[in-house]
PDB file of C-alpha atoms in Angstrom:
ATOM      1  CA  MET A  52     104.907  77.386 119.671  1.00 96.00           C
ATOM      2  CA  ILE A  53     102.415  79.914 117.846  1.00 98.00           C
ATOM      3  CA  ILE A  54     102.665  79.689 114.226  1.00 98.00           C
ATOM      4  CA  GLY A  55     101.456  80.637 110.952  1.00 98.00           C
ATOM      5  CA  SER A  56     101.935  82.588 107.650  1.00 98.00           C
ATOM      6  CA  HIS A  57     100.757  84.546 105.139  1.00 98.00           C
ATOM      7  CA  VAL A  58      97.904  82.996 103.431  1.00 98.00           C
ATOM      8  CA  GLN A  59      95.065  84.952 100.583  1.00 97.00           C
ATOM      9  CA  MET A  60      92.231  86.206 101.135  1.00 96.00           C
ATOM     10  CA  LYS A  61      90.227  86.075  97.881  1.00 95.00           C
ATOM     11  CA  ALA A  62      86.411  85.784  96.298  1.00 95.00           C
ATOM     12  CA  PRO A  63      84.426  83.417  97.219  1.00 97.00           C
ATOM     13  CA  GLU A  64      85.221  82.438 100.844  1.00 97.00           C
ATOM     14  CA  TYR A  65      87.074  85.616 101.565  1.00 97.00           C
ATOM     15  CA  VAL A  66      88.136  85.698 106.061  1.00 98.00           C
ATOM     16  CA  ASP A  67      86.225  82.067 106.412  1.00 98.00           C
ATOM     17  CA  GLY A  68      88.886  80.101 103.748  1.00 98.00           C
ATOM     18  CA  SER A  69      92.262  82.606 105.082  1.00 98.00           C
ATOM     19  CA  VAL A  70      91.516  80.696 108.675  1.00 98.00           C
ATOM     20  CA  SER A  71      90.762  77.023 106.408  1.00 98.00           C
ATOM     21  CA  GLU A  72      94.325  77.821 104.653  1.00 98.00           C
ATOM     22  CA  ALA A  73      95.706  77.824 107.333  1.00 98.00           C
ATOM     23  CA  LEU A  74      94.301  75.571 109.208  1.00 98.00           C
ATOM     24  CA  SER A  75      95.618  73.149 106.531  1.00 98.00           C
ATOM     25  CA  TYR A  76      98.701  74.439 107.151  1.00 98.00           C
ATOM     26  CA  GLY A  77      98.741  73.143 111.107  1.00 98.00           C
ATOM     27  CA  ALA A  78      98.802  76.788 111.512  1.00 98.00           C
ATOM     28  CA  ASN A  79      97.380  77.503 115.122  1.00 98.00           C
ATOM     29  CA  ALA A  80      98.489  82.041 114.315  1.00 98.00           C
ATOM     30  CA  LEU A  81      97.235  83.781 110.469  1.00 98.00           C
ATOM     31  CA  MET A  82      98.252  86.918 108.348  1.00 98.00           C
ATOM     32  CA  LEU A  83      96.495  88.407 105.329  1.00 98.00           C
ATOM     33  CA  TYR A  84      95.896  91.700 103.352  1.00 97.00           C
ATOM     34  CA  THR A  85      92.600  92.756 103.453  1.00 96.00           C
ATOM     35  CA  GLY A  86      92.822  93.222  99.179  1.00 93.00           C
ATOM     36  CA  ALA A  87      95.116  93.552  97.147  1.00 90.00           C
ATOM     37  CA  PRO A  88      98.257  94.990  98.591  1.00 90.00           C
ATOM     38  CA  GLN A  89      99.752  96.711  95.380  1.00 88.00           C
ATOM     39  CA  ASN A  90      96.242  99.686  95.317  1.00 90.00           C
ATOM     40  CA  THR A  91      93.195 100.398  96.786  1.00 89.00           C
ATOM     41  CA  ARG A  92      90.535  98.601  95.670  1.00 91.00           C
ATOM     42  CA  ARG A  93      88.163  96.741  98.640  1.00 95.00           C
ATOM     43  CA  THR A  94      85.422  94.740  98.907  1.00 95.00           C
ATOM     44  CA  ASP A  95      82.766  96.199 100.868  1.00 96.00           C
ATOM     45  CA  ILE A  96      83.104  93.783 104.324  1.00 96.00           C
ATOM     46  CA  GLU A  97      79.420  92.670 104.086  1.00 96.00           C
ATOM     47  CA  LYS A  98      81.229  90.018 101.581  1.00 97.00           C
ATOM     48  CA  LEU A  99      84.309  88.591 103.830  1.00 97.00           C
ATOM     49  CA  ARG A 100      82.850  86.228 106.000  1.00 98.00           C
ATOM     50  CA  ILE A 101      83.490  87.111 108.533  1.00 97.00           C
ATOM     51  CA  PRO A 102      81.594  85.166 110.807  1.00 98.00           C
ATOM     52  CA  GLU A 103      82.286  82.296 109.396  1.00 98.00           C
ATOM     53  CA  ALA A 104      86.233  82.749 110.135  1.00 98.00           C
ATOM     54  CA  ILE A 105      85.478  83.955 113.639  1.00 97.00           C
ATOM     55  CA  SER A 106      83.248  80.929 114.059  1.00 98.00           C
ATOM     56  CA  ARG A 107      85.884  78.550 112.535  1.00 98.00           C
ATOM     57  CA  MET A 108      88.367  80.213 114.881  1.00 98.00           C
ATOM     58  CA  LYS A 109      86.172  78.922 118.231  1.00 97.00           C
ATOM     59  CA  GLU A 110      85.852  76.018 116.691  1.00 97.00           C
ATOM     60  CA  ASN A 111      89.318  75.236 116.449  1.00 98.00           C
ATOM     61  CA  ASN A 112      89.881  77.204 119.774  1.00 97.00           C
ATOM     62  CA  LEU A 113      91.898  79.962 118.219  1.00 97.00           C
ATOM     63  CA  PRO A 114      91.657  83.881 119.903  1.00 96.00           C
ATOM     64  CA  MET A 115      91.263  86.431 117.331  1.00 94.00           C
ATOM     65  CA  GLU A 116      95.100  87.243 118.163  1.00 93.00           C
ATOM     66  CA  ARG A 117      96.139  84.619 116.407  1.00 97.00           C
ATOM     67  CA  ILE A 118      94.664  86.716 112.517  1.00 98.00           C
ATOM     68  CA  ILE A 119      97.976  89.319 111.820  1.00 98.00           C
ATOM     69  CA  VAL A 120      96.475  92.319 109.337  1.00 98.00           C
ATOM     70  CA  HIS A 121      99.165  93.534 106.889  1.00 98.00           C
ATOM     71  CA  ALA A 122      98.725  96.959 106.190  1.00 96.00           C
ATOM     72  CA  PRO A 123      99.801  97.426 102.211  1.00 94.00           C
ATOM     73  CA  TYR A 124     102.086  99.044 101.094  1.00 90.00           C
ATOM     74  CA  VAL A 125     100.818 102.352  99.045  1.00 90.00           C
ATOM     75  CA  ILE A 126     100.984 103.618 102.097  1.00 93.00           C
ATOM     76  CA  ASN A 127     103.864 105.277 103.175  1.00 93.00           C
ATOM     77  CA  PRO A 128     103.803 107.708 105.750  1.00 93.00           C
ATOM     78  CA  ALA A 129     107.755 108.488 105.469  1.00 93.00           C
ATOM     79  CA  ASN A 130     106.821 110.494 102.119  1.00 92.00           C
ATOM     80  CA  SER A 131     108.145 113.833 103.026  1.00 85.00           C
ATOM     81  CA  THR A 132     107.907 115.108  98.969  1.00 85.00           C
ATOM     82  CA  LYS A 133     104.884 114.436  97.918  1.00 82.00           C
ATOM     83  CA  PRO A 134     101.315 115.640  99.209  1.00 73.00           C
ATOM     84  CA  GLU A 135      99.322 113.425  97.909  1.00 78.00           C
ATOM     85  CA  VAL A 136     101.761 110.006  98.935  1.00 77.00           C
ATOM     86  CA  GLY A 137     100.969 111.427 102.698  1.00 76.00           C
ATOM     87  CA  GLU A 138      97.325 112.214 102.477  1.00 80.00           C
ATOM     88  CA  LEU A 139      96.339 109.377 101.157  1.00 81.00           C
ATOM     89  CA  ALA A 140      98.736 107.277 103.585  1.00 84.00           C
ATOM     90  CA  VAL A 141      96.656 109.344 106.466  1.00 89.00           C
ATOM     91  CA  SER A 142      93.156 108.148 105.108  1.00 91.00           C
ATOM     92  CA  PHE A 143      93.547 105.313 104.095  1.00 92.00           C
ATOM     93  CA  PHE A 144      95.855 103.932 106.729  1.00 94.00           C
ATOM     94  CA  GLU A 145      92.465 104.497 108.881  1.00 95.00           C
ATOM     95  CA  LYS A 146      90.003 102.783 106.539  1.00 95.00           C
ATOM     96  CA  GLU A 147      92.054  99.239 107.023  1.00 96.00           C
ATOM     97  CA  MET A 148      92.300 100.534 110.313  1.00 97.00           C
ATOM     98  CA  GLU A 149      88.135  99.758 110.196  1.00 96.00           C
ATOM     99  CA  ARG A 150      88.757  96.487 107.737  1.00 96.00           C
ATOM    100  CA  THR A 151      90.899  94.966 111.140  1.00 97.00           C
ATOM    101  CA  ALA A 152      88.852  95.564 113.086  1.00 97.00           C
ATOM    102  CA  ALA A 153      85.944  94.304 111.574  1.00 96.00           C
ATOM    103  CA  ILE A 154      87.224  91.222 111.080  1.00 96.00           C
ATOM    104  CA  GLY A 155      87.777  90.736 114.113  1.00 96.00           C
ATOM    105  CA  ALA A 156      92.016  91.194 114.175  1.00 97.00           C
ATOM    106  CA  LYS A 157      94.462  93.042 117.081  1.00 97.00           C
ATOM    107  CA  TYR A 158      97.552  92.977 115.998  1.00 98.00           C
ATOM    108  CA  MET A 159      97.937  95.663 112.460  1.00 98.00           C
ATOM    109  CA  VAL A 160     101.938  95.733 110.598  1.00 98.00           C
ATOM    110  CA  LEU A 161     102.707  98.691 108.482  1.00 97.00           C
ATOM    111  CA  HIS A 162     105.569  99.235 107.345  1.00 97.00           C
ATOM    112  CA  PRO A 163     107.219 102.976 108.178  1.00 96.00           C
ATOM    113  CA  GLY A 164     107.828 103.810 105.349  1.00 94.00           C
ATOM    114  CA  SER A 165     110.195 105.750 103.203  1.00 94.00           C
ATOM    115  CA  TYR A 166     111.717 108.454 102.954  1.00 93.00           C
ATOM    116  CA  THR A 167     112.422 108.417  98.655  1.00 91.00           C
ATOM    117  CA  ASP A 168     114.470 112.394  97.714  1.00 89.00           C
ATOM    118  CA  THR A 169     114.853 113.820 101.225  1.00 93.00           C
ATOM    119  CA  ASP A 170     117.103 112.300 104.092  1.00 94.00           C
ATOM    120  CA  LEU A 171     116.937 109.449 106.986  1.00 96.00           C
ATOM    121  CA  GLU A 172     115.545 112.142 109.873  1.00 96.00           C
ATOM    122  CA  THR A 173     113.628 113.632 107.548  1.00 96.00           C
ATOM    123  CA  GLY A 174     111.954 110.701 106.552  1.00 95.00           C
ATOM    124  CA  ILE A 175     111.235 109.358 110.373  1.00 97.00           C
ATOM    125  CA  GLN A 176     109.395 112.675 111.829  1.00 96.00           C
ATOM    126  CA  THR A 177     107.265 112.928 108.750  1.00 94.00           C
ATOM    127  CA  ALA A 178     106.435 109.239 109.785  1.00 95.00           C
ATOM    128  CA  ILE A 179     105.639 110.759 113.106  1.00 96.00           C
ATOM    129  CA  SER A 180     103.734 113.652 111.645  1.00 95.00           C
ATOM    130  CA  GLN A 181     101.931 111.637 109.349  1.00 94.00           C
ATOM    131  CA  LEU A 182     100.749 108.845 111.894  1.00 95.00           C
ATOM    132  CA  ASN A 183      99.560 111.791 114.306  1.00 96.00           C
ATOM    133  CA  LYS A 184      96.857 112.626 111.755  1.00 94.00           C
ATOM    134  CA  ALA A 185      96.047 109.591 112.027  1.00 91.00           C
ATOM    135  CA  VAL A 186      93.771 109.519 114.637  1.00 86.00           C
ATOM    136  CA  CYS A 187      90.765 106.651 114.194  1.00 87.00           C
ATOM    137  CA  ILE A 188      92.779 104.166 115.734  1.00 93.00           C
ATOM    138  CA  PRO A 189      90.065 101.190 117.312  1.00 95.00           C
ATOM    139  CA  GLU A 190      89.874  99.748 120.316  1.00 94.00           C
ATOM    140  CA  GLY A 191      91.087  97.216 120.836  1.00 95.00           C
ATOM    141  CA  LEU A 192      94.369  97.770 118.300  1.00 97.00           C
ATOM    142  CA  THR A 193      97.238  97.778 118.074  1.00 98.00           C
ATOM    143  CA  VAL A 194      99.736  99.273 114.614  1.00 98.00           C
ATOM    144  CA  CYS A 195     102.449  96.832 114.839  1.00 98.00           C
ATOM    145  CA  LEU A 196     105.674  99.286 112.928  1.00 98.00           C
ATOM    146  CA  GLU A 197     107.299  95.925 110.668  1.00 98.00           C
ATOM    147  CA  THR A 198     111.440  96.398 111.273  1.00 98.00           C
ATOM    148  CA  MET A 199     112.777  97.429 107.320  1.00 98.00           C
ATOM    149  CA  ALA A 200     116.611  95.428 105.827  1.00 97.00           C
ATOM    150  CA  GLY A 201     117.297  99.598 104.677  1.00 96.00           C
ATOM    151  CA  LYS A 202     116.449  98.913 100.965  1.00 96.00           C
ATOM    152  CA  GLY A 203     116.988 101.811  99.533  1.00 95.00           C
ATOM    153  CA  THR A 204     115.153 104.872 101.559  1.00 95.00           C
ATOM    154  CA  GLU A 205     113.413 102.604 104.382  1.00 97.00           C
ATOM    155  CA  ILE A 206     113.111 103.855 107.993  1.00 97.00           C
ATOM    156  CA  GLY A 207     112.866 101.711 110.983  1.00 97.00           C
ATOM    157  CA  PHE A 208     116.008  99.594 110.134  1.00 98.00           C
ATOM    158  CA  ARG A 209     117.734 100.203 112.925  1.00 98.00           C
ATOM    159  CA  PHE A 210     116.471  99.219 117.247  1.00 98.00           C
ATOM    160  CA  GLU A 211     116.926 103.135 117.174  1.00 98.00           C
ATOM    161  CA  GLN A 212     114.819 103.803 114.171  1.00 98.00           C
ATOM    162  CA  ILE A 213     111.848 102.785 115.558  1.00 98.00           C
ATOM    163  CA  ALA A 214     112.000 103.440 118.863  1.00 98.00           C
ATOM    164  CA  ALA A 215     112.242 107.418 117.543  1.00 98.00           C
ATOM    165  CA  VAL A 216     108.302 107.083 115.515  1.00 98.00           C
ATOM    166  CA  LEU A 217     107.379 105.185 118.650  1.00 98.00           C
ATOM    167  CA  GLU A 218     109.037 107.950 120.960  1.00 98.00           C
ATOM    168  CA  GLY A 219     106.656 110.979 118.466  1.00 98.00           C
ATOM    169  CA  LEU A 220     103.612 109.277 118.548  1.00 97.00           C
ATOM    170  CA  LYS A 221     100.940 110.815 120.309  1.00 95.00           C
ATOM    171  CA  TYR A 222      98.946 107.584 121.470  1.00 94.00           C
ATOM    172  CA  SER A 223     102.281 105.646 121.812  1.00 95.00           C
ATOM    173  CA  ASP A 224     100.290 103.209 124.043  1.00 95.00           C
ATOM    174  CA  ARG A 225      98.354 101.775 120.202  1.00 97.00           C
ATOM    175  CA  TYR A 226     101.670 100.885 118.929  1.00 98.00           C
ATOM    176  CA  GLY A 227     103.759  97.608 118.747  1.00 98.00           C
ATOM    177  CA  VAL A 228     106.792  96.480 116.605  1.00 98.00           C
ATOM    178  CA  CYS A 229     106.298  92.860 114.171  1.00 98.00           C
ATOM    179  CA  LEU A 230     110.661  92.121 114.264  1.00 98.00           C
ATOM    180  CA  ASP A 231     110.903  90.790 110.558  1.00 98.00           C
ATOM    181  CA  THR A 232     114.039  88.699 110.991  1.00 98.00           C
ATOM    182  CA  CYS A 233     115.359  87.890 107.228  1.00 98.00           C
ATOM    183  CA  HIS A 234     114.349  92.370 107.375  1.00 98.00           C
ATOM    184  CA  ILE A 235     116.522  92.434 110.181  1.00 98.00           C
ATOM    185  CA  ASN A 236     119.628  90.533 109.668  1.00 98.00           C
ATOM    186  CA  ASP A 237     119.546  92.782 105.796  1.00 98.00           C
ATOM    187  CA  ALA A 238     119.768  95.403 108.307  1.00 98.00           C
ATOM    188  CA  GLY A 239     123.358  93.862 110.133  1.00 98.00           C
ATOM    189  CA  TYR A 240     121.734  92.018 113.390  1.00 98.00           C
ATOM    190  CA  ASP A 241     123.465  88.989 113.979  1.00 98.00           C
ATOM    191  CA  LEU A 242     121.101  86.473 115.360  1.00 98.00           C
ATOM    192  CA  SER A 243     122.431  83.226 115.470  1.00 97.00           C
ATOM    193  CA  ASP A 244     122.791  84.917 119.640  1.00 96.00           C
ATOM    194  CA  PHE A 245     119.160  86.337 119.043  1.00 98.00           C
ATOM    195  CA  ASP A 246     119.392  86.556 122.892  1.00 98.00           C
ATOM    196  CA  SER A 247     121.364  89.267 122.705  1.00 98.00           C
ATOM    197  CA  VAL A 248     119.409  90.434 119.434  1.00 98.00           C
ATOM    198  CA  LEU A 249     116.049  90.738 122.149  1.00 98.00           C
ATOM    199  CA  ASP A 250     118.430  92.175 124.855  1.00 98.00           C
ATOM    200  CA  GLU A 251     119.444  95.472 122.430  1.00 98.00           C
ATOM    201  CA  PHE A 252     115.395  95.561 121.747  1.00 98.00           C
ATOM    202  CA  ASP A 253     114.497  95.957 125.437  1.00 98.00           C
ATOM    203  CA  HIS A 254     116.585  97.687 126.047  1.00 98.00           C
ATOM    204  CA  ILE A 255     116.072 100.916 123.016  1.00 98.00           C
ATOM    205  CA  ILE A 256     112.253  99.555 122.456  1.00 98.00           C
ATOM    206  CA  GLY A 257     111.299  97.479 125.351  1.00 98.00           C
ATOM    207  CA  LEU A 258     110.108  93.603 125.084  1.00 98.00           C
ATOM    208  CA  SER A 259     106.101  94.464 125.797  1.00 97.00           C
ATOM    209  CA  LYS A 260     106.175  96.483 122.544  1.00 98.00           C
ATOM    210  CA  LEU A 261     106.805  93.311 120.646  1.00 98.00           C
ATOM    211  CA  HIS A 262     103.213  91.561 119.487  1.00 98.00           C
ATOM    212  CA  VAL A 263     104.057  90.022 115.722  1.00 98.00           C
ATOM    213  CA  ILE A 264     107.661  88.185 114.210  1.00 98.00           C
ATOM    214  CA  HIS A 265     107.301  88.009 110.260  1.00 98.00           C
ATOM    215  CA  LEU A 266     110.081  84.233 110.688  1.00 98.00           C
ATOM    216  CA  ASN A 267     111.304  84.124 107.323  1.00 98.00           C
ATOM    217  CA  ASP A 268     115.018  82.730 106.230  1.00 98.00           C
ATOM    218  CA  SER A 269     117.359  85.512 103.821  1.00 98.00           C
ATOM    219  CA  LEU A 270     119.274  84.564 100.702  1.00 97.00           C
ATOM    220  CA  ASN A 271     121.734  87.425 101.625  1.00 97.00           C
ATOM    221  CA  PRO A 272     124.277  87.628 104.033  1.00 97.00           C
ATOM    222  CA  ARG A 273     124.098  89.758 107.040  1.00 97.00           C
ATOM    223  CA  GLY A 274     124.526  93.971 106.707  1.00 97.00           C
ATOM    224  CA  SER A 275     123.446  93.494 102.671  1.00 97.00           C
ATOM    225  CA  HIS A 276     120.526  95.870 102.963  1.00 97.00           C
ATOM    226  CA  LYS A 277     118.313  93.829 100.120  1.00 95.00           C
ATOM    227  CA  ASP A 278     115.017  92.321 101.783  1.00 95.00           C
ATOM    228  CA  ARG A 279     115.677  88.725  99.872  1.00 96.00           C
ATOM    229  CA  HIS A 280     113.441  86.740 101.277  1.00 98.00           C
ATOM    230  CA  ALA A 281     114.070  82.261 101.349  1.00 98.00           C
ATOM    231  CA  ASN A 282     112.807  79.461 102.048  1.00 98.00           C
ATOM    232  CA  ILE A 283     112.960  78.435 106.008  1.00 98.00           C
ATOM    233  CA  GLY A 284     117.179  76.578 105.810  1.00 97.00           C
ATOM    234  CA  LYS A 285     117.437  77.948 102.572  1.00 97.00           C
ATOM    235  CA  GLY A 286     119.406  81.288 103.461  1.00 97.00           C
ATOM    236  CA  THR A 287     122.119  82.675 105.628  1.00 98.00           C
ATOM    237  CA  ILE A 288     120.119  83.039 108.902  1.00 98.00           C
ATOM    238  CA  GLY A 289     119.924  78.860 109.179  1.00 98.00           C
ATOM    239  CA  PHE A 290     117.874  76.191 110.572  1.00 98.00           C
ATOM    240  CA  ASP A 291     118.978  75.984 113.534  1.00 98.00           C
ATOM    241  CA  ASN A 292     119.159  79.775 114.375  1.00 98.00           C
ATOM    242  CA  LEU A 293     115.348  79.999 112.845  1.00 98.00           C
ATOM    243  CA  HIS A 294     114.686  77.200 115.433  1.00 98.00           C
ATOM    244  CA  SER A 295     116.040  78.835 117.608  1.00 98.00           C
ATOM    245  CA  ILE A 296     114.131  82.309 117.957  1.00 98.00           C
ATOM    246  CA  ALA A 297     111.154  80.008 117.704  1.00 98.00           C
ATOM    247  CA  VAL A 298     111.132  78.085 120.218  1.00 98.00           C
ATOM    248  CA  ASN A 299     112.804  80.951 122.779  1.00 98.00           C
ATOM    249  CA  SER A 300     111.680  81.601 126.205  1.00 97.00           C
ATOM    250  CA  ARG A 301     110.649  84.813 125.306  1.00 97.00           C
ATOM    251  CA  CYS A 302     108.314  85.006 122.362  1.00 96.00           C
ATOM    252  CA  GLU A 303     106.780  81.947 123.211  1.00 96.00           C
ATOM    253  CA  ASN A 304     103.025  84.208 123.440  1.00 96.00           C
ATOM    254  CA  ILE A 305     104.082  86.040 120.297  1.00 98.00           C
ATOM    255  CA  ALA A 306     103.083  84.931 116.766  1.00 98.00           C
ATOM    256  CA  LYS A 307     105.589  83.499 113.933  1.00 98.00           C
ATOM    257  CA  ILE A 308     103.956  84.368 110.579  1.00 98.00           C
ATOM    258  CA  LEU A 309     106.731  82.819 107.697  1.00 98.00           C
ATOM    259  CA  GLU A 310     106.626  84.445 104.835  1.00 98.00           C
ATOM    260  CA  THR A 311     108.645  82.328 102.287  1.00 98.00           C
ATOM    261  CA  PRO A 312     108.398  81.945  99.007  1.00 97.00           C
ATOM    262  CA  TYR A 313     106.658  78.837  97.891  1.00 97.00           C
ATOM    263  CA  ILE A 314     108.435  75.973  95.791  1.00 95.00           C
ATOM    264  CA  ASN A 315     107.468  74.676  92.351  1.00 92.00           C
ATOM    265  CA  GLY A 316     103.907  76.591  92.976  1.00 93.00           C
ATOM    266  CA  LYS A 317     103.110  75.014  95.975  1.00 95.00           C
ATOM    267  CA  ALA A 318     102.967  77.195  99.649  1.00 97.00           C
ATOM    268  CA  PRO A 319     105.686  74.819 102.162  1.00 97.00           C
ATOM    269  CA  TYR A 320     103.933  76.068 104.827  1.00 98.00           C
ATOM    270  CA  ARG A 321     102.729  73.034 105.886  1.00 98.00           C
ATOM    271  CA  GLU A 322     106.179  71.336 106.017  1.00 98.00           C
ATOM    272  CA  GLU A 323     108.048  74.713 107.176  1.00 98.00           C
ATOM    273  CA  ILE A 324     106.118  74.421 110.833  1.00 98.00           C
ATOM    274  CA  GLU A 325     106.538  70.840 111.453  1.00 98.00           C
ATOM    275  CA  MET A 326     110.341  71.140 111.232  1.00 98.00           C
ATOM    276  CA  LEU A 327     110.574  74.364 113.225  1.00 98.00           C
ATOM    277  CA  ARG A 328     107.383  72.414 115.374  1.00 97.00           C
ATOM    278  CA  THR A 329     109.886  69.695 115.637  1.00 97.00           C
ATOM    279  CA  GLY A 330     113.543  70.734 115.416  1.00 97.00           C
ATOM    280  CA  ILE A 331     114.022  68.168 111.928  1.00 97.00           C
ATOM    281  CA  TYR A 332     115.038  70.479 109.055  1.00 96.00           C
ATOM    282  CA  LYS A 333     114.116  68.485 105.689  1.00 93.00           C
ATOM    283  CA  ASP A 334     115.251  69.528 101.918  1.00 92.00           C
ATOM    284  CA  LEU A 335     111.637  70.652 100.737  1.00 90.00           C
ATOM    285  CA  PHE A 336     113.704  71.256  97.807  1.00 84.00           C
ATOM    286  CA  SER A 337     115.995  68.495  97.823  1.00 76.00           C
ATOM    287  CA  GLU A 338     111.655  65.837  97.773  1.00 61.00           C
ATOM    288  CA  LYS A 339     108.966  64.930  95.845  1.00 52.00           C
ATOM    289  CA  ARG A 340     105.897  67.184  97.784  1.00 49.00           C
ATOM    290  CA  ASN A 341     102.551  66.431  96.679  1.00 48.00           C
TER     291      ASN A 341
END
């Protein structure tokens, strides 16, 4: 099972510290931001301890594609009402791709954005237009559009919307998809039959485009369009359904990344990864945790 979690990337160890944190959870994959997701302030690439991180990955027999980078939230390619937001989306997107390539990661996850004051179709067409302006996609990097919950004015909460963006891109071969289980549950997909969900995905987008799975439970019922993550087995999707996704042979070569909440200020990822690997559920809220 290729499974890991979101990890921190902070001074002084930076990316090397991110890899170490993932290994402490028993993970063989990880996801990080190259800086704060809410702003554009970034530490110079030369200071991120990338050679040390690469060495640590090699020492643990982990290929570099097991490092996933998540693009910051400030990138909103679907905003069609503020030109300055669109300009930032393109320029900062290109910088983040450069940073991702410098780390050695192969996949960068990107939210397709929100249309704000216009409408869904305008948002989709704006996202296509803005992403097509970002022509400097590093060799070997695949940008994965994330499936969304449909909260507010988000685009990308139906597979058809993701497909429409991909079909409009000049360099569509450099793009793929990240499927978030909490998001698609909240968007209305029934995860109790994941093979049917994969069949629909394959028919509309193509399974060859699926490169990353965010494996999260949801605090809200199916179709709520809320986007509130829950710990594995503590939400409306449930442990059995999430475990069946984790072991599904059709996506066994795809990295599954946990983005579940901390419990009492501590990361739950070691225990959640163990549960998904063994198929044995443990209620982390009722147990004393070190």
